[in-house]
Structures are given as C-alpha cells and as structure tokens.
Short mmCIF file of N, CA and C in Angstrom, two decimals:
data_model
loop_
_atom_site.label_atom_id
_atom_site.label_comp_id
_atom_site.label_asym_id
_atom_site.label_seq_id
_atom_site.Cartn_x
_atom_site.Cartn_y
_atom_site.Cartn_z
N MET I 1 11.74 -11.08 168.60
CA MET I 1 11.86 -12.61 169.89
C MET I 1 10.50 -13.01 170.59
N LEU I 2 9.97 -11.29 170.50
CA LEU I 2 8.51 -11.60 171.40
C LEU I 2 7.46 -12.32 170.16
N LYS I 3 7.85 -12.29 168.80
CA LYS I 3 6.95 -13.08 167.89
C LYS I 3 6.87 -14.43 168.08
N LYS I 4 8.38 -15.14 168.12
CA LYS I 4 8.43 -16.11 168.19
C LYS I 4 8.14 -17.28 169.85
N LEU I 5 7.90 -16.15 170.23
CA LEU I 5 6.89 -16.42 172.15
C LEU I 5 5.76 -16.57 171.57
N LEU I 6 5.18 -15.19 171.07
CA LEU I 6 3.91 -15.73 170.69
C LEU I 6 3.35 -16.57 169.77
N ILE I 7 3.85 -16.85 168.66
CA ILE I 7 3.69 -18.31 167.74
C ILE I 7 4.07 -19.49 168.89
N PHE I 8 4.85 -19.63 169.31
CA PHE I 8 4.99 -20.37 170.79
C PHE I 8 3.74 -20.91 171.57
N LEU I 9 3.70 -19.48 171.99
CA LEU I 9 2.50 -19.85 172.86
C LEU I 9 0.99 -19.94 172.01
N PHE I 10 0.83 -19.17 171.01
CA PHE I 10 -0.25 -19.75 170.26
C PHE I 10 -0.53 -21.48 170.14
N LEU I 11 1.03 -22.21 169.48
CA LEU I 11 0.89 -23.64 169.12
C LEU I 11 0.60 -24.27 170.16
N PHE I 12 1.11 -23.56 171.62
CA PHE I 12 1.11 -24.47 172.55
C PHE I 12 -0.79 -24.49 173.03
N LEU I 13 -0.74 -23.58 172.95
CA LEU I 13 -2.62 -23.27 173.18
C LEU I 13 -3.32 -24.37 172.90
N MET I 14 -3.22 -24.30 170.96
CA MET I 14 -3.64 -25.28 170.31
C MET I 14 -3.74 -26.72 170.58
N GLN I 15 -2.81 -26.60 171.30
CA GLN I 15 -2.28 -28.37 171.43
C GLN I 15 -3.07 -28.66 172.56
N VAL I 16 -3.07 -27.62 173.83
CA VAL I 16 -4.08 -27.67 175.27
C VAL I 16 -5.32 -28.05 174.52
N VAL I 17 -6.28 -27.19 173.50
CA VAL I 17 -7.62 -27.29 173.45
C VAL I 17 -7.17 -28.62 172.55
N ALA I 18 -6.42 -29.15 171.80
CA ALA I 18 -7.02 -30.88 170.98
C ALA I 18 -6.83 -31.53 172.10
N ILE I 19 -6.01 -31.25 173.11
CA ILE I 19 -5.96 -32.68 173.85
C ILE I 19 -7.68 -32.73 174.91
N GLN I 20 -8.11 -31.13 175.10
CA GLN I 20 -9.42 -31.38 175.80
C GLN I 20 -10.17 -32.16 175.28
N ALA I 21 -10.53 -31.47 173.47
CA ALA I 21 -11.40 -32.12 173.13
C ALA I 21 -11.20 -33.80 173.19
N GLN I 22 -10.20 -34.23 172.85
CA GLN I 22 -10.20 -35.73 173.55
C GLN I 22 -10.74 -36.44 174.07
N ARG I 23 -10.51 -35.23 175.51
CA ARG I 23 -10.47 -36.67 176.22
C ARG I 23 -11.70 -36.02 176.78
N GLN I 24 -12.92 -35.51 175.79
CA GLN I 24 -14.29 -35.15 176.53
C GLN I 24 -15.30 -36.08 176.54
N GLN I 25 -16.31 -36.86 177.06
CA GLN I 25 -16.70 -38.25 177.46
C GLN I 25 -18.40 -37.56 177.11
N ILE I 26 -18.91 -38.33 176.53
CA ILE I 26 -19.93 -38.22 176.65
C ILE I 26 -20.81 -38.53 177.57
N SER I 27 -21.69 -38.24 177.96
CA SER I 27 -22.75 -38.35 178.89
C SER I 27 -24.11 -38.62 178.58
N TYR I 28 -24.65 -37.93 177.69
CA TYR I 28 -26.17 -38.03 177.18
C TYR I 28 -26.09 -37.30 175.93
N ILE I 29 -27.01 -38.10 175.00
CA ILE I 29 -27.04 -36.98 173.73
C ILE I 29 -28.94 -36.96 173.64
N GLU I 30 -29.37 -35.91 173.93
CA GLU I 30 -30.31 -35.11 173.61
C GLU I 30 -31.00 -35.58 172.25
N GLU I 31 -32.57 -36.06 171.82
CA GLU I 31 -32.95 -35.94 170.68
C GLU I 31 -34.00 -35.19 170.53
N THR I 32 -34.00 -34.24 169.70
CA THR I 32 -34.74 -33.62 169.29
C THR I 32 -35.58 -33.93 167.86
N LYS I 33 -36.69 -33.20 167.35
CA LYS I 33 -37.06 -33.63 166.14
C LYS I 33 -35.93 -34.03 164.70
N ASN I 34 -35.22 -32.23 164.91
CA ASN I 34 -33.99 -32.45 163.92
C ASN I 34 -32.80 -32.21 163.90
N TRP I 35 -32.42 -32.54 165.75
CA TRP I 35 -30.93 -32.28 166.09
C TRP I 35 -31.06 -33.32 167.50
N TYR I 36 -29.18 -33.75 167.47
CA TYR I 36 -28.77 -34.16 168.46
C TYR I 36 -27.91 -33.53 169.52
N TYR I 37 -28.36 -33.36 170.47
CA TYR I 37 -27.19 -32.24 171.25
C TYR I 37 -26.76 -33.15 171.83
N VAL I 38 -25.27 -33.29 172.38
CA VAL I 38 -24.12 -33.87 172.91
C VAL I 38 -24.02 -32.96 174.08
N TYR I 39 -23.84 -33.52 175.20
CA TYR I 39 -23.51 -33.80 176.56
C TYR I 39 -22.22 -34.10 177.43
N ASP I 40 -21.39 -33.74 177.98
CA ASP I 40 -20.45 -33.74 178.63
C ASP I 40 -20.46 -34.99 180.06
N GLU I 41 -19.48 -34.95 180.76
CA GLU I 41 -19.71 -35.39 181.77
C GLU I 41 -19.76 -34.76 182.76
N ASN I 42 -20.16 -33.12 182.77
CA ASN I 42 -20.37 -31.98 183.50
C ASN I 42 -22.15 -31.51 183.09
N GLY I 43 -22.01 -32.12 182.29
CA GLY I 43 -23.58 -31.72 181.87
C GLY I 43 -23.47 -30.39 180.88
N LYS I 44 -22.13 -30.58 180.00
CA LYS I 44 -22.23 -29.54 179.51
C LYS I 44 -21.94 -29.56 177.97
N LYS I 45 -23.05 -28.59 177.07
CA LYS I 45 -23.45 -29.06 175.50
C LYS I 45 -21.88 -28.70 175.09
N ILE I 46 -21.53 -30.34 174.34
CA ILE I 46 -20.70 -30.28 173.48
C ILE I 46 -20.88 -29.74 172.26
N GLY I 47 -22.16 -30.06 171.66
CA GLY I 47 -22.10 -29.23 170.32
C GLY I 47 -23.68 -30.34 170.18
N GLY I 48 -23.82 -29.93 168.76
CA GLY I 48 -25.41 -29.83 168.33
C GLY I 48 -24.97 -30.54 166.64
N LEU I 49 -25.55 -31.49 166.19
CA LEU I 49 -25.89 -32.22 164.79
C LEU I 49 -27.01 -32.53 164.45
N SER I 50 -26.86 -32.25 163.00
CA SER I 50 -28.68 -32.59 162.26
C SER I 50 -28.44 -33.74 162.07
N ARG I 51 -29.98 -34.28 162.38
CA ARG I 51 -30.48 -35.59 162.05
C ARG I 51 -29.68 -35.95 160.39
N SER I 52 -30.02 -35.31 159.46
CA SER I 52 -30.10 -35.18 158.31
C SER I 52 -28.34 -35.28 158.03
N SER I 53 -27.39 -35.08 158.61
CA SER I 53 -26.13 -35.17 158.27
C SER I 53 -25.67 -36.75 159.21
N VAL I 54 -26.30 -36.73 160.13
CA VAL I 54 -25.58 -38.30 161.30
C VAL I 54 -26.52 -39.31 160.66
N GLY I 55 -27.45 -39.20 160.51
CA GLY I 55 -28.39 -39.99 160.63
C GLY I 55 -29.29 -40.45 161.74
N GLU I 56 -29.47 -42.11 162.32
CA GLU I 56 -30.38 -41.75 163.09
C GLU I 56 -29.28 -42.84 164.64
N ILE I 57 -28.82 -41.86 165.59
CA ILE I 57 -27.87 -42.70 166.59
C ILE I 57 -28.65 -43.61 167.32
N LYS I 58 -27.71 -45.08 166.89
CA LYS I 58 -27.85 -46.35 167.74
C LYS I 58 -27.62 -46.48 169.29
N GLY I 59 -26.66 -45.41 169.97
CA GLY I 59 -25.77 -45.45 170.67
C GLY I 59 -24.68 -44.95 171.15
N TRP I 60 -24.49 -45.22 172.34
CA TRP I 60 -22.60 -44.02 171.88
C TRP I 60 -22.15 -44.64 173.71
N GLY I 61 -20.96 -44.69 173.27
CA GLY I 61 -19.93 -45.08 174.39
C GLY I 61 -19.60 -44.02 175.28
N ASN I 62 -17.99 -43.93 175.57
CA ASN I 62 -17.30 -43.30 176.72
C ASN I 62 -17.12 -41.66 175.75
N ASP I 63 -16.41 -42.11 174.33
CA ASP I 63 -16.03 -40.98 173.64
C ASP I 63 -16.29 -41.02 171.83
N PHE I 64 -17.14 -42.06 171.75
CA PHE I 64 -17.79 -41.69 170.73
C PHE I 64 -19.41 -42.29 170.78
N PHE I 65 -20.10 -42.10 169.25
CA PHE I 65 -21.44 -42.63 169.33
C PHE I 65 -21.39 -43.26 167.42
N VAL I 66 -22.38 -44.18 167.37
CA VAL I 66 -22.70 -44.73 166.84
C VAL I 66 -23.88 -44.61 165.79
N ALA I 67 -24.18 -44.26 164.90
CA ALA I 67 -25.07 -43.65 163.72
C ALA I 67 -25.42 -44.82 162.82
N LYS I 68 -26.82 -44.45 162.48
CA LYS I 68 -26.76 -45.43 160.95
C LYS I 68 -27.28 -44.67 160.10
N ARG I 69 -26.67 -44.04 158.83
CA ARG I 69 -26.97 -43.83 157.79
C ARG I 69 -26.96 -44.37 156.33
N TYR I 70 -28.30 -44.45 155.86
CA TYR I 70 -28.50 -45.27 154.93
C TYR I 70 -27.94 -46.51 155.39
N SER I 71 -26.90 -47.26 154.15
CA SER I 71 -26.41 -48.61 154.22
C SER I 71 -25.50 -48.30 155.27
N PHE I 72 -25.22 -47.81 156.24
CA PHE I 72 -24.05 -47.88 157.01
C PHE I 72 -23.96 -47.55 158.43
N TYR I 73 -23.24 -47.84 159.28
CA TYR I 73 -23.16 -47.77 160.55
C TYR I 73 -21.67 -46.49 160.49
N HIS I 74 -22.14 -45.59 161.42
CA HIS I 74 -20.91 -44.52 161.06
C HIS I 74 -20.11 -44.29 162.64
N ILE I 75 -19.12 -44.73 163.06
CA ILE I 75 -18.32 -44.75 164.57
C ILE I 75 -18.11 -43.32 163.97
N CYS I 76 -18.39 -42.12 165.22
CA CYS I 76 -18.08 -40.87 165.31
C CYS I 76 -17.38 -40.46 166.84
N ASP I 77 -16.30 -39.52 166.59
CA ASP I 77 -16.09 -39.10 167.45
C ASP I 77 -16.99 -37.86 168.54
N VAL I 78 -16.47 -37.02 169.67
CA VAL I 78 -18.09 -36.27 170.43
C VAL I 78 -18.34 -35.17 169.53
N ARG I 79 -17.26 -34.85 168.70
CA ARG I 79 -18.00 -33.66 167.46
C ARG I 79 -18.61 -34.05 166.44
N GLY I 80 -18.59 -35.15 166.13
CA GLY I 80 -19.39 -36.02 165.14
C GLY I 80 -18.39 -36.01 163.59
N LYS I 81 -17.11 -36.28 163.73
CA LYS I 81 -16.56 -36.74 163.21
C LYS I 81 -16.63 -38.24 162.66
N THR I 82 -16.52 -38.84 161.31
CA THR I 82 -16.69 -40.28 160.94
C THR I 82 -15.18 -41.04 160.96
N LEU I 83 -15.21 -41.87 162.16
CA LEU I 83 -13.49 -42.07 162.30
C LEU I 83 -14.18 -43.67 161.61
N LYS I 84 -14.99 -44.24 161.60
CA LYS I 84 -14.99 -45.42 160.18
C LYS I 84 -16.72 -45.60 160.07
N SER I 85 -16.50 -46.48 159.04
CA SER I 85 -17.99 -47.08 158.62
C SER I 85 -17.92 -47.99 157.96
N LEU I 86 -18.84 -48.90 158.82
CA LEU I 86 -18.99 -50.06 158.66
C LEU I 86 -20.61 -50.57 157.98
N ASN I 87 -20.59 -51.30 156.99
CA ASN I 87 -21.48 -51.40 156.34
C ASN I 87 -22.54 -52.06 157.00
N VAL I 88 -23.44 -51.73 157.21
CA VAL I 88 -24.78 -52.80 157.52
C VAL I 88 -24.68 -54.20 157.92
N SER I 89 -24.62 -54.36 156.31
CA SER I 89 -24.81 -55.82 155.97
C SER I 89 -23.74 -56.96 156.53
N ASP I 90 -22.38 -56.55 156.82
CA ASP I 90 -21.40 -57.10 157.47
C ASP I 90 -21.54 -56.74 159.30
N VAL I 91 -22.43 -55.90 159.39
CA VAL I 91 -22.54 -55.59 161.15
C VAL I 91 -23.50 -56.36 161.57
N GLY I 92 -24.99 -56.16 160.89
CA GLY I 92 -25.99 -56.62 161.44
C GLY I 92 -26.74 -55.84 161.62
N GLU I 93 -27.69 -55.90 163.13
CA GLU I 93 -28.10 -55.30 164.02
C GLU I 93 -27.07 -54.73 165.06
N ILE I 94 -27.36 -53.07 165.27
CA ILE I 94 -26.47 -52.43 166.74
C ILE I 94 -27.62 -53.03 167.77
N VAL I 95 -27.15 -53.50 169.16
CA VAL I 95 -27.58 -53.61 169.80
C VAL I 95 -27.73 -53.65 171.54
N GLY I 96 -26.50 -52.67 171.26
CA GLY I 96 -25.45 -52.05 172.73
C GLY I 96 -24.28 -51.31 172.10
N VAL I 97 -24.47 -50.27 172.68
CA VAL I 97 -23.05 -49.51 172.58
C VAL I 97 -22.69 -49.13 174.26
N ALA I 98 -21.36 -49.24 174.52
CA ALA I 98 -21.07 -49.08 176.04
C ALA I 98 -19.67 -49.17 176.06
N GLY I 99 -19.39 -48.09 177.40
CA GLY I 99 -17.60 -47.65 177.26
C GLY I 99 -16.84 -47.94 175.70
N ASN I 100 -15.89 -48.80 175.52
CA ASN I 100 -15.92 -48.61 174.32
C ASN I 100 -15.70 -50.05 173.58
N THR I 101 -17.06 -50.58 173.52
CA THR I 101 -17.43 -51.82 172.28
C THR I 101 -18.80 -51.31 171.83
N ILE I 102 -19.06 -51.81 170.77
CA ILE I 102 -20.34 -52.06 170.17
C ILE I 102 -20.58 -53.50 169.95
N THR I 103 -21.62 -53.73 170.00
CA THR I 103 -22.87 -55.22 170.16
C THR I 103 -23.54 -55.22 169.26
N SER I 104 -23.17 -56.22 167.80
CA SER I 104 -24.13 -56.51 167.11
C SER I 104 -24.74 -57.46 166.82
N ARG I 105 -25.77 -58.52 166.15
CA ARG I 105 -26.28 -59.37 165.84
C ARG I 105 -26.51 -59.72 164.66
N ARG I 106 -25.81 -60.25 163.81
CA ARG I 106 -26.21 -60.39 162.64
C ARG I 106 -26.29 -62.24 162.99
N GLY I 107 -27.99 -62.40 162.00
CA GLY I 107 -28.76 -64.41 162.18
C GLY I 107 -28.11 -64.40 163.45
N SER I 108 -27.45 -65.94 163.65
CA SER I 108 -27.53 -66.16 164.79
C SER I 108 -26.72 -65.89 165.54
N TRP I 109 -25.42 -65.09 165.16
CA TRP I 109 -23.95 -64.77 165.57
C TRP I 109 -24.26 -63.13 166.36
N ILE I 110 -23.55 -62.84 167.88
CA ILE I 110 -23.14 -61.80 167.86
C ILE I 110 -21.62 -61.44 167.91
N ILE I 111 -21.58 -60.06 167.77
CA ILE I 111 -20.10 -59.73 167.08
C ILE I 111 -19.91 -58.71 168.07
N ILE I 112 -18.74 -58.86 168.80
CA ILE I 112 -18.05 -57.37 169.38
C ILE I 112 -17.25 -56.91 168.81
N TRP I 113 -17.58 -55.57 168.82
CA TRP I 113 -16.57 -54.16 167.86
C TRP I 113 -15.72 -53.28 169.08
N ASN I 114 -14.90 -52.96 168.34
CA ASN I 114 -14.14 -51.64 168.88
C ASN I 114 -14.73 -50.55 168.65
N LYS I 115 -14.01 -49.43 169.08
CA LYS I 115 -14.92 -48.25 168.64
C LYS I 115 -13.96 -47.88 167.46
N GLN I 116 -12.67 -48.49 166.95
CA GLN I 116 -12.06 -47.99 165.31
C GLN I 116 -13.00 -48.81 164.86
N GLY I 117 -13.46 -49.84 164.52
CA GLY I 117 -14.63 -50.97 163.77
C GLY I 117 -13.88 -52.03 163.72
N LYS I 118 -13.40 -52.53 164.15
CA LYS I 118 -12.13 -54.24 164.60
C LYS I 118 -13.03 -54.96 165.10
N LYS I 119 -13.40 -56.45 164.92
CA LYS I 119 -14.02 -57.24 165.47
C LYS I 119 -13.07 -57.56 166.71
N ILE I 120 -13.57 -57.65 167.87
CA ILE I 120 -12.97 -58.16 169.00
C ILE I 120 -13.38 -59.67 169.09
N SER I 121 -14.57 -60.33 168.86
CA SER I 121 -14.65 -61.18 169.16
C SER I 121 -16.38 -61.75 168.43
N VAL I 122 -16.75 -63.08 168.07
CA VAL I 122 -17.51 -63.69 167.45
C VAL I 122 -17.91 -64.76 168.91
N ARG I 123 -19.47 -64.61 168.90
CA ARG I 123 -19.94 -66.06 169.08
C ARG I 123 -21.28 -66.19 168.99
N SER I 124 -21.73 -67.76 169.05
CA SER I 124 -23.33 -67.95 168.77
C SER I 124 -24.12 -67.16 169.67
N ALA I 125 -25.09 -67.06 169.23
CA ALA I 125 -26.42 -65.90 169.85
C ALA I 125 -26.99 -67.19 170.88
N ASN I 126 -26.77 -68.44 170.54
CA ASN I 126 -27.74 -69.30 171.22
C ASN I 126 -27.11 -69.88 172.49
#
C-alpha cells in the first residue's frame, strides 16, 4: 500500500512540475558572446542556451522565442525545445515577435503567424 502511495505522489509531483514549466513566461533573454540566458517574469533564470545550438534569436513572446539557424526559423519553448520549424524563404524576414504572434515581411507582404507556425493573416505592406 505504501509503495502505491509513493508512486502516486511521485507521478502527481511530476505533473505539477510539468504544468509549472508550461506556465513559465519569458520576461527577458540575455545575450552573451556564446550563450543566451532566458529569464522568467520573476527575474529567475530559466536556463541557458548555446548560440551554436539555437542560432540567432530574433525575438520572443510570452512563452516562446524565434531563432534563425541556417535557412530555418525555429519556434521554441522556454526551455529551447523546437516546436515548429519554418523555411526562411516561406517566412521572409522576422520584423517582430510579441504576445503570441510573429510578424514577418516577405517582399511587399506582411504576414502574421501564431506561435504554432500557422499563418493568421496576410496583408499588403503598402
């Protein structure tokens, strides 16, 4: 009986930790020569990511960031796990990341993307 209770408590605590990780929001990303350090809304360091593994961070929203590596933009969670990869030729140039959206410009078009990498809207840049 005690073994079952301990297993239950362990699984419950694992779920709590997973939920807390999902709730963390990015407040700031500090750049150094070789690393990015991600901080939450309380100023606590969430983690460090090497530039060589992530690429160049283009911006961040509430709970994700966008990094460019080679010919792809990678939408990553607060821990650096890639959620979606988008080809640079499809996206164009990232001009802004805020809240839960990504804004890019491709030629004479402005494209708004959600954090899952789906186009929300497209309009003329003029």
